[in-house]
Amino acid sequence: MWLQLGNKYNPDWNMRPPQLLEQDNPTWQKFRTKIAEKMKFFYYNVALTIYNVPEAAKTQADERMYMYPISKRIDAVGWDGTNWHLYEVNKNAKLRSIGQAITYRILWNKVNEQYGQGITNLTYIITEIIDDDVQFVCKQTGVIFEVI
């Protein structure tokens, strides 16, 4: 298993997060501003996978070379001092967003059996547009949706 948190960002950092699509950044910035006071920090583009690092990876650079292409990437992970919050950001949330959010939660909890960051059920879709089907599935699966 592999987890790469990356750099830690202050909640008031207002630039476009690494790898977040340009079209989704305004949605994230509106939401981040709303919750910044509650959060201690964020990580962006968090990579994780249940695949093991191959023995051929002798250095951290090798590890990243092998693992980044197969890893799933969480748009943002926030820490409020007590709980982890996993965020999928998409201006127009569709079924893909649900799949990603559920996958992130399951992988985060599994990988952290080894990495010890702690488990969470606090998984969010941050969006400006969400249809009734996606809202229904969110409610059924415990994914929180925030319409900004």
XYZ file of N, CA and C in Angstrom, residues 48-123:
228
model
N -2.925 7.735 -3.405
C -2.984 6.532 -2.596
C -3.398 5.343 -3.449
N -2.966 4.179 -3.017
C -3.293 2.937 -3.715
C -3.063 1.763 -2.768
N -3.768 0.662 -3.033
C -3.530 -0.553 -2.251
C -2.391 -1.381 -2.841
N -1.891 -1.004 -4.022
C -0.742 -1.702 -4.594
C 0.483 -1.478 -3.719
N 1.309 -2.490 -3.625
C 2.545 -2.372 -2.864
C 3.645 -1.775 -3.726
N 4.553 -1.087 -3.079
C 5.709 -0.524 -3.762
C 6.586 -1.690 -4.225
N 6.959 -1.716 -5.508
C 7.783 -2.826 -5.992
C 9.180 -2.812 -5.371
N 9.753 -3.982 -5.249
C 11.104 -4.101 -4.685
C 12.129 -3.336 -5.505
N 11.869 -3.156 -6.794
C 12.801 -2.439 -7.663
C 12.920 -0.961 -7.301
N 11.968 -0.428 -6.540
C 12.003 0.981 -6.132
C 12.966 1.127 -4.959
N 14.165 1.601 -5.237
C 15.215 1.709 -4.211
C 15.276 3.081 -3.560
N 14.739 4.095 -4.226
C 14.767 5.455 -3.692
C 13.343 6.009 -3.674
N 13.171 7.146 -3.001
C 11.848 7.791 -3.005
C 11.449 8.212 -4.414
N 12.421 8.646 -5.203
C 12.120 9.025 -6.588
C 11.637 7.809 -7.372
N 12.278 6.652 -7.170
C 11.826 5.414 -7.825
C 10.401 5.075 -7.384
N 10.172 5.199 -6.097
C 8.858 4.884 -5.535
C 7.783 5.732 -6.211
N 8.031 7.013 -6.300
C 7.068 7.922 -6.935
C 6.877 7.563 -8.407
N 7.969 7.220 -9.097
C 7.889 6.866 -10.513
C 6.991 5.647 -10.719
N 7.103 4.664 -9.841
C 6.282 3.462 -9.955
C 4.843 3.698 -9.499
N 4.668 4.449 -8.425
C 3.378 4.488 -7.751
C 2.427 5.584 -8.240
N 2.943 6.745 -8.621
C 2.043 7.819 -9.046
C 1.141 7.430 -10.207
N 1.642 6.760 -11.248
C 0.749 6.437 -12.373
C -0.415 5.513 -12.019
N -0.267 4.684 -11.004
C -1.345 3.756 -10.649
C -2.186 4.238 -9.476
N -1.759 5.311 -8.839
C -2.467 5.816 -7.662
C -3.743 6.550 -8.037
N -4.675 6.575 -7.103
C -5.865 7.407 -7.206
C -5.510 8.715 -6.502
N -6.071 9.828 -6.953
C -5.704 11.144 -6.416
C -6.914 11.851 -5.836
N -6.855 12.126 -4.560
C -7.924 12.874 -3.893
C -7.655 14.362 -4.121
N -8.675 15.100 -4.570
C -8.484 16.528 -4.844
C -7.960 17.272 -3.625
N -8.608 17.070 -2.477
C -8.182 17.755 -1.254
C -8.496 16.872 -0.051
N -7.598 16.923 0.926
C -7.789 16.252 2.207
C -7.562 17.310 3.276
N -8.545 17.494 4.139
C -8.436 18.499 5.189
C -8.409 17.879 6.571
N -7.729 18.560 7.492
C -7.660 18.147 8.891
C -8.186 19.288 9.747
N -9.157 18.986 10.607
C -9.742 20.029 11.458
C -9.243 19.958 12.900
N -8.265 19.111 13.146
C -7.735 18.930 14.492
C -8.268 17.680 15.155
N -9.353 17.140 14.610
C -9.978 15.925 15.135
C -10.240 14.907 14.040
N -10.736 15.371 12.900
C -11.175 14.486 11.821
C -10.533 14.839 10.485
N -10.383 13.801 9.658
C -9.977 13.972 8.266
C -11.231 14.168 7.409
N -11.120 15.024 6.395
C -12.199 15.312 5.460
C -11.646 15.107 4.051
N -12.317 14.276 3.257
C -11.879 13.964 1.898
C -12.802 14.667 0.911
N -12.227 15.427 -0.035
C -13.021 16.259 -0.928
C -12.804 15.903 -2.395
N -13.893 15.620 -3.088
C -13.921 15.527 -4.542
C -14.551 16.834 -5.022
N -13.847 17.583 -5.856
C -14.317 18.882 -6.318
C -14.656 18.782 -7.801
N -15.903 19.119 -8.119
C -16.335 19.089 -9.510
C -17.478 20.083 -9.670
N -17.278 21.080 -10.498
C -18.299 22.115 -10.679
C -19.654 21.524 -11.023
N -19.667 20.458 -11.825
C -20.905 19.815 -12.245
C -20.830 18.333 -11.874
N -21.269 17.995 -10.670
C -21.141 16.630 -10.153
C -22.046 15.658 -10.894
N -21.453 14.603 -11.346
C -22.169 13.524 -12.038
C -21.844 12.215 -11.318
N -22.263 11.106 -11.910
C -22.023 9.802 -11.280
C -20.544 9.529 -11.047
N -19.675 10.015 -11.929
C -18.238 9.822 -11.756
C -17.777 10.374 -10.404
N -18.347 11.503 -10.002
C -17.970 12.121 -8.723
C -18.306 11.208 -7.550
N -19.467 10.559 -7.613
C -19.859 9.614 -6.562
C -18.866 8.462 -6.491
N -18.556 7.892 -7.643
C -17.612 6.781 -7.677
C -16.266 7.163 -7.103
N -15.801 8.344 -7.457
C -14.512 8.797 -6.937
C -14.580 8.996 -5.428
N -15.605 9.657 -4.937
C -15.709 9.927 -3.501
C -15.755 8.629 -2.692
N -16.545 7.676 -3.132
C -16.632 6.394 -2.419
C -15.294 5.662 -2.480
N -14.669 5.659 -3.639
C -13.365 5.012 -3.789
C -12.338 5.650 -2.864
N -12.300 6.976 -2.803
C -11.343 7.664 -1.935
C -11.525 7.263 -0.481
N -12.760 7.234 -0.026
C -13.019 6.886 1.376
C -12.560 5.468 1.680
N -12.916 4.527 0.828
C -12.551 3.126 1.071
C -11.036 2.950 1.027
N -10.386 3.528 0.013
C -8.927 3.414 -0.071
C -8.232 4.111 1.087
N -8.679 5.316 1.445
C -8.074 6.061 2.567
C -8.107 5.209 3.835
N -9.258 4.637 4.124
C -9.393 3.849 5.357
C -8.545 2.581 5.310
N -8.451 1.923 4.170
C -7.629 0.718 4.041
C -6.139 1.040 4.135
N -5.705 2.024 3.369
C -4.284 2.386 3.350
C -3.836 2.861 4.740
N -4.707 3.520 5.455
C -4.310 4.044 6.756
C -4.303 3.006 7.868
N -4.678 1.775 7.556
C -4.383 0.679 8.490
C -2.871 0.554 8.614
N -2.161 0.844 7.535
C -0.697 0.774 7.522
C -0.057 2.112 7.882
N -0.590 3.222 7.375
C 0.056 4.525 7.533
C -0.366 5.271 8.793
N -1.455 4.871 9.401
C -1.833 5.404 10.700
C -2.308 6.843 10.740
N -2.797 7.379 9.627
C -3.333 8.740 9.643
C -4.713 8.788 10.293
N -5.389 7.660 10.370
C -6.733 7.606 10.923
C -7.761 7.432 9.833
N -8.869 6.809 10.189
C -9.934 6.557 9.217
C -10.961 7.688 9.264
N -11.819 7.727 8.259
C -12.844 8.765 8.208
C -14.042 8.286 7.412
N -15.188 8.827 7.737
C -16.378 8.676 6.916
C -16.769 10.015 6.305
N -15.997 11.063 6.599
C -16.325 12.414 6.155
C -15.808 12.623 4.731
N -16.636 12.250 3.780
C -16.301 12.319 2.364
C -17.298 13.246 1.689
